[in-house]
Coordinates of C-alpha atoms in Angstrom, one line a residue:
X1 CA -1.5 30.5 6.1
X2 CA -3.9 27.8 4.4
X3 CA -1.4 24.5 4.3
X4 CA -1.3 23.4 0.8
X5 CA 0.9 19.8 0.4
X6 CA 1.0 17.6 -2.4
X7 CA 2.0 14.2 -3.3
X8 CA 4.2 13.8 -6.4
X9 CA 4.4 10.0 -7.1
X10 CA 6.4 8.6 -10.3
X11 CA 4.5 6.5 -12.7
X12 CA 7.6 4.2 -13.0
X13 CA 5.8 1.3 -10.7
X14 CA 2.9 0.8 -8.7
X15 CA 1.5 2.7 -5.7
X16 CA 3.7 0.9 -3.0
X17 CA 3.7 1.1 1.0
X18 CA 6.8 3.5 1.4
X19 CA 4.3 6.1 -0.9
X20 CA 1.0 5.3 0.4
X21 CA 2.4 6.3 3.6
X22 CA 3.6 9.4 2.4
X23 CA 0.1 10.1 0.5
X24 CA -1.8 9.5 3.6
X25 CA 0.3 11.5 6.0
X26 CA -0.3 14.4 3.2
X27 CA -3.9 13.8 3.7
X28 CA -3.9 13.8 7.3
X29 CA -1.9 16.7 7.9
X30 CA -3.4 18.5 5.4
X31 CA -7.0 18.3 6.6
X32 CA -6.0 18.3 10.3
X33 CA -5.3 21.9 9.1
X34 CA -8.2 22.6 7.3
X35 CA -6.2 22.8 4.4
X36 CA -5.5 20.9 0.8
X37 CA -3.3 18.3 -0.7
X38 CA -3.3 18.3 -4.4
X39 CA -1.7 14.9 -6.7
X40 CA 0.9 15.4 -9.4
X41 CA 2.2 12.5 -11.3
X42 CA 5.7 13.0 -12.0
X43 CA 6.1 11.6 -15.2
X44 CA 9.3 13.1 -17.0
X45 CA 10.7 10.1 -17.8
X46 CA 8.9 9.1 -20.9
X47 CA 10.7 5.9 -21.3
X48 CA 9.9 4.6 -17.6
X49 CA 6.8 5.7 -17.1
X50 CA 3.7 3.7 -17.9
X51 CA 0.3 4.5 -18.5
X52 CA -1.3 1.7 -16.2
X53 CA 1.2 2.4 -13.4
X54 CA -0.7 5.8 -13.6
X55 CA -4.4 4.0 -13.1
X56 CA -2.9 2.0 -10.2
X57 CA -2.0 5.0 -8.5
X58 CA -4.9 6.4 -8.9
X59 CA -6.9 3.2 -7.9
X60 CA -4.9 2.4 -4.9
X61 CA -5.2 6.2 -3.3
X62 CA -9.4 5.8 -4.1
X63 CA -9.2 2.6 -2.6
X64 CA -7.3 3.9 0.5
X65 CA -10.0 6.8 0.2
X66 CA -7.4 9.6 0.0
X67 CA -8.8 11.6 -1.8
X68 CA -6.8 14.6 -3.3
X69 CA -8.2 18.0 -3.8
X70 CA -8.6 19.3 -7.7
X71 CA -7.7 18.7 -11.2
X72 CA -4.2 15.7 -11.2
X73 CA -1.5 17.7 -12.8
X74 CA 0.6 15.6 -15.1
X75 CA 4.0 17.0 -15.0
X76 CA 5.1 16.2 -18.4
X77 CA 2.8 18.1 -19.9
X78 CA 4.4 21.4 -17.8
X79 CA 7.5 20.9 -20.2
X80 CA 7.0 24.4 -21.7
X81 CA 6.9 25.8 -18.6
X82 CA 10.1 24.6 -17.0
X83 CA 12.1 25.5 -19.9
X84 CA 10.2 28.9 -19.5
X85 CA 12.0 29.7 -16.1
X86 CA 15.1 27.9 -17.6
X87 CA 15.1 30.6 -20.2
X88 CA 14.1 33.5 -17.4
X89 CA 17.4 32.6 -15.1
X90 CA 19.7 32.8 -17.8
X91 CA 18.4 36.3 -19.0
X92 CA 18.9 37.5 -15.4
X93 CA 22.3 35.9 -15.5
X94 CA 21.3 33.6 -12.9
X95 CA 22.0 30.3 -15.0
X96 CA 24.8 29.7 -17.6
X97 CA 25.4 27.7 -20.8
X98 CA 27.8 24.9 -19.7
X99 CA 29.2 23.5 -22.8
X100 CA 31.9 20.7 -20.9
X101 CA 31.5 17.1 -22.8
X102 CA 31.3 13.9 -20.8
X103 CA 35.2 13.2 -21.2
X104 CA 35.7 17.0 -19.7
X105 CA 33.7 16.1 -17.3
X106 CA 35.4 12.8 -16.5
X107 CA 39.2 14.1 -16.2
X108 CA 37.8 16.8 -14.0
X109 CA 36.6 14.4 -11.5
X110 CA 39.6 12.1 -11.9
X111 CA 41.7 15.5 -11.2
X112 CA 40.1 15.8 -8.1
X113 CA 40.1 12.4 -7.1
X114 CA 43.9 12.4 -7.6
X115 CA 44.2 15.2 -5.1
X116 CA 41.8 13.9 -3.0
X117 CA 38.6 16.5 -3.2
X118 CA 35.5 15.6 -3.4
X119 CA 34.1 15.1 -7.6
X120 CA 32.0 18.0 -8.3
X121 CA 31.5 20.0 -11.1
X122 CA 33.8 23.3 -10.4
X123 CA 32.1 25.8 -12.2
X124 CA 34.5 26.5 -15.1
X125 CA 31.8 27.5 -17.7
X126 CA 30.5 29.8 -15.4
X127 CA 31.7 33.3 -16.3
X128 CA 32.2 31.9 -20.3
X129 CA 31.6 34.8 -22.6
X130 CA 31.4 32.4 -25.6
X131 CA 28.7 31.1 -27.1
X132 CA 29.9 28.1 -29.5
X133 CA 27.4 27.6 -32.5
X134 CA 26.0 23.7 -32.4
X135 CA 27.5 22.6 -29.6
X136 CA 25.9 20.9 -26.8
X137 CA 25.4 22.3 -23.7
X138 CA 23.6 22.0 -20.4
X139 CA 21.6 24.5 -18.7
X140 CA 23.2 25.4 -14.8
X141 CA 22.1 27.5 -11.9
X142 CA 24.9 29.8 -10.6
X143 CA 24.1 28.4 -6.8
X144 CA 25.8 30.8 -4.2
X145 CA 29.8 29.3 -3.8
X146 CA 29.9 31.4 -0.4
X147 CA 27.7 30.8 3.0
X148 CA 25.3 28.2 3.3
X149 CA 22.1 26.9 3.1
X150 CA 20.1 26.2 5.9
X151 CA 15.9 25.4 7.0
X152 CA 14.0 24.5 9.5
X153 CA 12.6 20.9 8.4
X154 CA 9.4 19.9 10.2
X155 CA 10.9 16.1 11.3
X156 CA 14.9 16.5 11.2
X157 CA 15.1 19.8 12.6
X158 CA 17.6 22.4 11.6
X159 CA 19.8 21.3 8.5
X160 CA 22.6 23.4 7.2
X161 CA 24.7 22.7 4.3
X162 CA 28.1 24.8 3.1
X163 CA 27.1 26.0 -0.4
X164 CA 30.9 25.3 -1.2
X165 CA 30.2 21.6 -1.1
X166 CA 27.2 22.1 -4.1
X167 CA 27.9 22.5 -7.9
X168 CA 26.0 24.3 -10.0
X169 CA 22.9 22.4 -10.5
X170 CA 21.6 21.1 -14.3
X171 CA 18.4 22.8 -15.0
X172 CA 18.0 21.8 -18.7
X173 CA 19.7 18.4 -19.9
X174 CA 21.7 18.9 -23.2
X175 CA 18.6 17.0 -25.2
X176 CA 16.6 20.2 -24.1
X177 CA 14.6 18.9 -21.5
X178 CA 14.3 19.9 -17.8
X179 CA 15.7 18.2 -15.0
X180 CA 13.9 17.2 -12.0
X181 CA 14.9 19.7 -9.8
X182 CA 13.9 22.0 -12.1
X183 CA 10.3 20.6 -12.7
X184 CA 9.3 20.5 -8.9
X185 CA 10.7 23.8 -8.0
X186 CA 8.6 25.5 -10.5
X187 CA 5.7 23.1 -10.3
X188 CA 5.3 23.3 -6.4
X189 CA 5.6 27.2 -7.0
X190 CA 3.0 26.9 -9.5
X191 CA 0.7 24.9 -7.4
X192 CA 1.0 27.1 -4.5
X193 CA 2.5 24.2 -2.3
X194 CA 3.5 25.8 1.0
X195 CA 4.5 22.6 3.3
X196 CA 6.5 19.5 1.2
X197 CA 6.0 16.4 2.9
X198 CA 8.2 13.6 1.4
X199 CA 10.4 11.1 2.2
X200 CA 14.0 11.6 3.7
X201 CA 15.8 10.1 0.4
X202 CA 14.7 13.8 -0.6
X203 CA 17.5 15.0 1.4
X204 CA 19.7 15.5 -0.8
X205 CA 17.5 17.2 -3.2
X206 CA 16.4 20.2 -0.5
X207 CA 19.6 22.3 -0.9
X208 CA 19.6 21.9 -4.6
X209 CA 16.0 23.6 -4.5
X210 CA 16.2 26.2 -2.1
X211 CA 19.2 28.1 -3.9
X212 CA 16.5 27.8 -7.3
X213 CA 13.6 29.3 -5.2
X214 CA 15.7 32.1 -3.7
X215 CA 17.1 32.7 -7.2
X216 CA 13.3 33.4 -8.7
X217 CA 12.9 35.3 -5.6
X218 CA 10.2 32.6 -4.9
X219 CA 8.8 31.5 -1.1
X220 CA 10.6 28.8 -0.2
X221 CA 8.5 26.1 1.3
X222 CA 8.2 24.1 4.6
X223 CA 9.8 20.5 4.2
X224 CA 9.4 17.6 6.5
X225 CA 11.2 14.7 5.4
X226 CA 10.1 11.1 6.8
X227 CA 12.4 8.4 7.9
X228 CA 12.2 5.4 5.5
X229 CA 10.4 2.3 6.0
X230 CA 13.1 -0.8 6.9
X231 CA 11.9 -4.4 7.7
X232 CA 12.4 -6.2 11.1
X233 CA 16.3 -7.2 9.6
X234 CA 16.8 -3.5 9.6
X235 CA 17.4 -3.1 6.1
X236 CA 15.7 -1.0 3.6
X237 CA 12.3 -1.9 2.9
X238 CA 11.7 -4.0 0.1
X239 CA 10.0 -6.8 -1.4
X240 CA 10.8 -9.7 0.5
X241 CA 9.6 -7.4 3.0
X242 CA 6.2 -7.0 2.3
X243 CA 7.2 -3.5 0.2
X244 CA 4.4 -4.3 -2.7
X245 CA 1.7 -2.6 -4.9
X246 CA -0.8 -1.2 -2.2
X247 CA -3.7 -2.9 -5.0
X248 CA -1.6 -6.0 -3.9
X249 CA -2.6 -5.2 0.0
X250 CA -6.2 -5.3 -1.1
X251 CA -5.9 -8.7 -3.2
X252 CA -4.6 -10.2 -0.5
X253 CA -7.7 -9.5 2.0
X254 CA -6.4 -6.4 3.5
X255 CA -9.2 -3.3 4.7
X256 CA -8.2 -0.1 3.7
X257 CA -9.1 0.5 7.3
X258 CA -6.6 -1.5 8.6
X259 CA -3.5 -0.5 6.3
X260 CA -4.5 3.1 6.8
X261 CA -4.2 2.8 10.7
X262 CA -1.1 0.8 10.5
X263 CA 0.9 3.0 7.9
X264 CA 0.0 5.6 10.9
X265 CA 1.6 4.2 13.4
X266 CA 5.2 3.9 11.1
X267 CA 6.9 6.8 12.5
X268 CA 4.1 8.4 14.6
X269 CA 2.3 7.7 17.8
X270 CA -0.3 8.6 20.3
X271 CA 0.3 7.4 23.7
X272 CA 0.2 3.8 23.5
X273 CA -3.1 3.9 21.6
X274 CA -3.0 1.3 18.4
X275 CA -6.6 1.5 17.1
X276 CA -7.3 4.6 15.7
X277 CA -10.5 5.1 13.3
X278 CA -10.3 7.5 10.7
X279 CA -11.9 10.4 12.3
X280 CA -9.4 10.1 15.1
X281 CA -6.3 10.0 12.7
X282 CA -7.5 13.4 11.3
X283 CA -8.1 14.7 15.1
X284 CA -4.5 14.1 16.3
X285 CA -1.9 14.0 13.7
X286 CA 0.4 16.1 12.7
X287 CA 3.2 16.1 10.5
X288 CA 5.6 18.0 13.6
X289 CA 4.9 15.0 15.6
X290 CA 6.9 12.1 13.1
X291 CA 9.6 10.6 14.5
X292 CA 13.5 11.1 13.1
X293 CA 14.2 7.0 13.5
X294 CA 13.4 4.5 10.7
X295 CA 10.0 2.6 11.4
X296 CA 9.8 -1.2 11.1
X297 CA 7.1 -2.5 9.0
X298 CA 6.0 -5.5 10.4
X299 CA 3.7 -8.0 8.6
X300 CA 2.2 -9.6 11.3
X301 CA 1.0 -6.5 12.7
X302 CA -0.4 -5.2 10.1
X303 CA -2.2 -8.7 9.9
X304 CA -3.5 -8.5 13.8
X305 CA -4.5 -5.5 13.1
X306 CA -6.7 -6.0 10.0
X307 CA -8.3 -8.6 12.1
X308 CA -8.9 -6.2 14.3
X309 CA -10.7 -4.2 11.8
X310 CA -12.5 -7.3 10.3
X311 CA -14.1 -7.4 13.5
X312 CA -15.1 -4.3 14.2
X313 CA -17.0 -3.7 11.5
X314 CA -20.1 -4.5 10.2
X315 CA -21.4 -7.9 7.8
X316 CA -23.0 -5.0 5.5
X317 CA -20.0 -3.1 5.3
X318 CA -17.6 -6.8 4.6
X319 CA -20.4 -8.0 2.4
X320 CA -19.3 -6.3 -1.0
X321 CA -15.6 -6.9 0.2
X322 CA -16.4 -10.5 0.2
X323 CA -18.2 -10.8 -3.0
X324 CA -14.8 -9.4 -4.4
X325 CA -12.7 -11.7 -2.5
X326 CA -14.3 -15.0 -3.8
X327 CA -14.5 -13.5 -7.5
X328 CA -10.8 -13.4 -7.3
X329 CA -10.6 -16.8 -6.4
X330 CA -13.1 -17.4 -9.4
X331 CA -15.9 -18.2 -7.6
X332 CA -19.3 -16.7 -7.8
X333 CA -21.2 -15.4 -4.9
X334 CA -24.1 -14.0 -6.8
X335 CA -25.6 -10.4 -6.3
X336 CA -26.9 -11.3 -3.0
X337 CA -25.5 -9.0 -0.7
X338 CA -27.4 -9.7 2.0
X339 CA -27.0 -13.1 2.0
X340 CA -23.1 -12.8 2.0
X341 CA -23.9 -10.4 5.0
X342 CA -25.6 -13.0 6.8
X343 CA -22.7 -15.8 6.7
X344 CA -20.0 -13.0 7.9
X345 CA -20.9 -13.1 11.7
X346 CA -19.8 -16.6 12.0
X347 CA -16.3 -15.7 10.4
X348 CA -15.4 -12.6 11.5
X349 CA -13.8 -14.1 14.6
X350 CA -12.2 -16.6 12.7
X351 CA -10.4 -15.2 9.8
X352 CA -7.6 -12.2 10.1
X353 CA -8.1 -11.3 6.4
X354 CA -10.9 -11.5 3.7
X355 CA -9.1 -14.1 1.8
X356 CA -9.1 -16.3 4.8
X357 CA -13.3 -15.5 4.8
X358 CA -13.7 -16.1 1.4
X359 CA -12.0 -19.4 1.6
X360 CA -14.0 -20.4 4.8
X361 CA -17.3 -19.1 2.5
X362 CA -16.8 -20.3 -0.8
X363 CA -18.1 -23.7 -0.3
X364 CA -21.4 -21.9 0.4
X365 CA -21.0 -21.1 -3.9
X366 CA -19.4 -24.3 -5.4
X367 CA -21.8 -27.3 -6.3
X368 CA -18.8 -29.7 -5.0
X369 CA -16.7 -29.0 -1.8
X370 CA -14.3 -32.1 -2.9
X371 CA -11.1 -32.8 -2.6
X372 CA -11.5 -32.4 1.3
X373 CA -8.8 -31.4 3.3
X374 CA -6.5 -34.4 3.1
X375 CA -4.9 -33.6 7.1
X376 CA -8.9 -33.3 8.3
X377 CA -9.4 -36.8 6.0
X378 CA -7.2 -38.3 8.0
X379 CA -7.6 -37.6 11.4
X380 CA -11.4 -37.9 11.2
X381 CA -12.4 -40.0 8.8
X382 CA -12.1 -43.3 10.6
X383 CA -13.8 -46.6 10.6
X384 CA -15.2 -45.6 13.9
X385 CA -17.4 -42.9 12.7
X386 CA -19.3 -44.7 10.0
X387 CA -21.8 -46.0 11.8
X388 CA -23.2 -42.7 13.3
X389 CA -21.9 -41.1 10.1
X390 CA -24.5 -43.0 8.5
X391 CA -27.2 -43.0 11.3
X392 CA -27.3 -38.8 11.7
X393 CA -28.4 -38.6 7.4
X394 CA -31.0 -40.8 8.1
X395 CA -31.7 -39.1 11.1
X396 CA -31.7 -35.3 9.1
X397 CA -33.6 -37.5 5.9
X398 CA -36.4 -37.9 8.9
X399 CA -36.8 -34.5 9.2
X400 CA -38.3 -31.7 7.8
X401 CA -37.6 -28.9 9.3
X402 CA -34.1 -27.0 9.0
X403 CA -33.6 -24.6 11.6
X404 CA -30.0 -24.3 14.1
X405 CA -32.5 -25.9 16.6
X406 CA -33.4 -28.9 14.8
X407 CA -30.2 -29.6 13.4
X408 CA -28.6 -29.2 16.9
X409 CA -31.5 -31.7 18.3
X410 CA -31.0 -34.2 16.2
X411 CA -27.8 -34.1 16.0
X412 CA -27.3 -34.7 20.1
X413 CA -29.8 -37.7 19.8
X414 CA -27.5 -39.5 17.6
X415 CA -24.4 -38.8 19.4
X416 CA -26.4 -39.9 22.8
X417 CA -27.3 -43.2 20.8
X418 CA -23.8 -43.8 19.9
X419 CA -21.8 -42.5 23.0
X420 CA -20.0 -39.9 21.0
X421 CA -18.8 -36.1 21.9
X422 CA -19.9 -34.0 19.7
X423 CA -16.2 -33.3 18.4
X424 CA -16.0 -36.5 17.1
X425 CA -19.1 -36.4 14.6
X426 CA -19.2 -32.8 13.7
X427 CA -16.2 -32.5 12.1
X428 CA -16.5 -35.3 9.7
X429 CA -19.4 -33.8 9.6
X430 CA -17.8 -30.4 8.7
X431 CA -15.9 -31.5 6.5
X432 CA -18.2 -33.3 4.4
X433 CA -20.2 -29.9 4.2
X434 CA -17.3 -27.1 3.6
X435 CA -14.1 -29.5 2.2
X436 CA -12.3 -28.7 5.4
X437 CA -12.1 -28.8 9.0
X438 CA -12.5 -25.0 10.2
X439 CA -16.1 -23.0 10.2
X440 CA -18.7 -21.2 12.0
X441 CA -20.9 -23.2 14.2
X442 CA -21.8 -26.6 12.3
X443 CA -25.3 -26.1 13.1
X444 CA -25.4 -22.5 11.3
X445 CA -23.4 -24.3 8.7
X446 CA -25.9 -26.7 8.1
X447 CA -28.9 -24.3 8.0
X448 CA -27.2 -21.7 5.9
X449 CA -26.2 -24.3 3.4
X450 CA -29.8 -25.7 3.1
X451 CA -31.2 -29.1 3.6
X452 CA -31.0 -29.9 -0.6
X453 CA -27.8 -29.1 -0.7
X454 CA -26.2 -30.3 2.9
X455 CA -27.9 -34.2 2.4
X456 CA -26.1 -34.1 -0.8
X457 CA -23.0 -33.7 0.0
X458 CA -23.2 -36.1 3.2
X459 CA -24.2 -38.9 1.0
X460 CA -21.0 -38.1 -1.3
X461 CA -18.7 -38.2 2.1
X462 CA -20.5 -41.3 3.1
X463 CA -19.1 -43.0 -0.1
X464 CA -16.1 -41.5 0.2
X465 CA -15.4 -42.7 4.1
X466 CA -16.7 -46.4 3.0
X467 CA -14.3 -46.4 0.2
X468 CA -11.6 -44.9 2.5
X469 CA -12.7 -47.5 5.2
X470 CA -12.6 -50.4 2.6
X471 CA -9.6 -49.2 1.1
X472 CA -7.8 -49.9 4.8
X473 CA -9.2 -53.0 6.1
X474 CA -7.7 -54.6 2.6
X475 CA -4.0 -53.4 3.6

């Protein structure tokens, strides 16, 4: 049997971890099997859902590159449908007109309450012969009252429930549209989805469906429900935890790459391999192989690990990445790919994400690296430094060449005439150049930045560490 999954996100908010990890072990398992996973939006709730929730969906699942197989079916527009199979059960005499108001409703539950049961509905419109003329009612599946209901789920293992402690499930609300239950049933049918993959607060929702699919003498599915995502404290996943818009993962300097192979590795392992490209995650994983406990999504390791990816891959491959980076932070890198490519070497060691590499590149684009870093101001900006400060510019002025070679030359004559290591020159040095204390080699630095452009703004930190240096012998 070709395995046919789907992933069935709510327009109601943004793409977020908990559901990209759910997308992505559709994908995998999917294609591990050579089969499909198709994308509905579930978007029933007119008032909640939002059109650009929709487009950041779709945007964060391109950017992740999981992409899903055919046309997106929108689930509101399968209204007519639902209602269709609403209609059919209550023909067979499978469903039943339930006409109980909310204050019915309400003093049933108290009833029980008072004798200590357990509030459900009990079924008292059931076998109703009448049909009241303009009177609300609600649409409900005769679920069996006798036996139970049991499958085999792909993570939990066997789960049985006694049908005696289910009501009769709402198919069609009392406005006349369907209920979710309803909708996925008959959409999943509809799509031919043969394995659901979805997370375990989708529990409770399994034995409401599989009395519906037996009813329409449908195949019931395979489910595998995944443990949720909690943070290092334990508790549920959410914000404060890092549980944010996937888009937001991106923003903040994150590789698809990287997120991909950590979202993995939340609930499902390999040994203790933690690298896994791409091609590898669609080798080994299965759905059969998730674990039952929570996972712990931990920040810093998705963060070690997108340095990990950073590395690994190529300037040319970081190069557009980085363009998009800096545009964020409003700066301008040009259309020059390939000379953004050519200052990534000297940062991919040093940076963990890509908005650590734009900020360590952007003063490659800006015509003014100022206000420097007031910490690196102060620890190496000193009086002492002037003097070779001021000697090295007239030593590069000299020159005409501007080559790592050069520069590097130079640069150890001056600190030979003074005495000096080379820590204490090159970073006032450094920052003068970039604004801050942390870079590639200042030699590449130099070069990369040009000769123009790097006396310039030596002669602006020269003023600036005599005014600094005048400014202190006066106190």
């Amino acid at each position: 049997m070709t395995v046919r999954t789907r992933f069935a996100p709510s327009p109601t908010g943004f793409l977020h971890i908990g559901g990209a990890r759910t997308a992505l072990f559709c994908h995998l398992h999917a294609r591990r099997h050579g089969g499909e996973w198709l994308l509905r939006i579930e978007d029933t709730d007119r008032e909640r859902s939002k059109p650009e929730a929709v487009e950041a969906i779709l945007e964060g699942l391109a950017w992740m590159g999981l992409n899903h197989d055919g046309e997106v079916v929108y689930q509101g527009q399968r209204m007519e449908r639902h209602l269709e199979i609403a209609q059919r059960l209550l023909d067979e005499g499978k469903a039943y007109r339930c006409y109980c108001t909310k204050e019915d409703l309400d003093a049933m539950r108290a009833e029980q309450r008072a004798r200590k049961e357990k509030p459900r509905y009990d079924s008292r419109c059931r076998n109703r012969d009448d049909q009241p003329e303009n009177t609300p009612f609600v649409i409900r599946l005769k679920t069996p009252q006798e036996g139970e209901t049991v499958w085999e789920d792909r993570i939990q293992g066997t789960i049985r429930i006694q049908n005696k402690e289910l009501d009769d499930l709402i198919l069609v609300r009392s406005d006349g549209t369907p209920t979710y239950n309803l909708a996925v049933v008959v959409d999943d049918h509809d799509m031919e989805i043969n394995q659901v993959i979805r997370g375990e607060d989708h529990l409770s929702n399994t034995p409401r469906q599989i009395p519906l699919y037996e009813a329409l003498g449908w195949d019931v599915p395979v489910f595998a429900h995944m443990p949720l995502l909690h943070g290092t404290d334990g508790a549920k996943l959410s914000k404060r935890h890092g549980a944010v818009s996937v888009l937001q993962y991106r923003d903040d300097g994150f590789l698809p790459e990287a997120v991909n192979n950590y979202l993995l590795r939340l609930g499902w392992s390999h040994g203790e391999q933690e690298i896994f490209s791409m091609e590898e995650m669609l080798t080994l994983f299965d759905v059969a192989d998730v674990g039952r406990s929570a996972a712990i999504f931990n920040q810093e390791k998705l963060i070690w690990l997108n340095g990990h990816h950073i590395r690994a891959s190529t300037p040319e491959l970081l190069a557009p990445i980085l363009a998009e980076s800096l545009r964020r932070m409003e700066v301008d890198p040009g259309d020059d790919l390939g000379y953004l490519a050519d200052l990534i070497p000297g940062m991919q060691e040093r940076t963990k994400t890509m908005v650590e590499m734009a900020e360590m590149a952007k003063f490659h684009f800006v015509e003014d690296v100022r206000p420097y870093n007031a910490k690196a101001v102060k620890r190496f900006f000193k009086a002492t430094i002037l003097e070779p400060f001021t000697d090295l510019i007239a030593a590069f002025e000299a020159q005409t060449d501007w080559d790592e070679a050069t520069l590097e030359t130079t640069f150890k004559t001056v600190l030979e005439r003074h005495g000096m290591g080379m820590g204490k020159l090159a970073q006032p040095v450094r920052i003068a150049i970039t604004g801050g204390p942390i870079s590639p080699g200042i030699f590449e630095v130099l070069h990369l930045v040009g000769r123009e452009r790097s006396l310039k703004r030596l002669h602006l930190a020269l003023e600036f560490l005599k005014e600094k240096v005048a400014a202190t012998s006066q106190q």
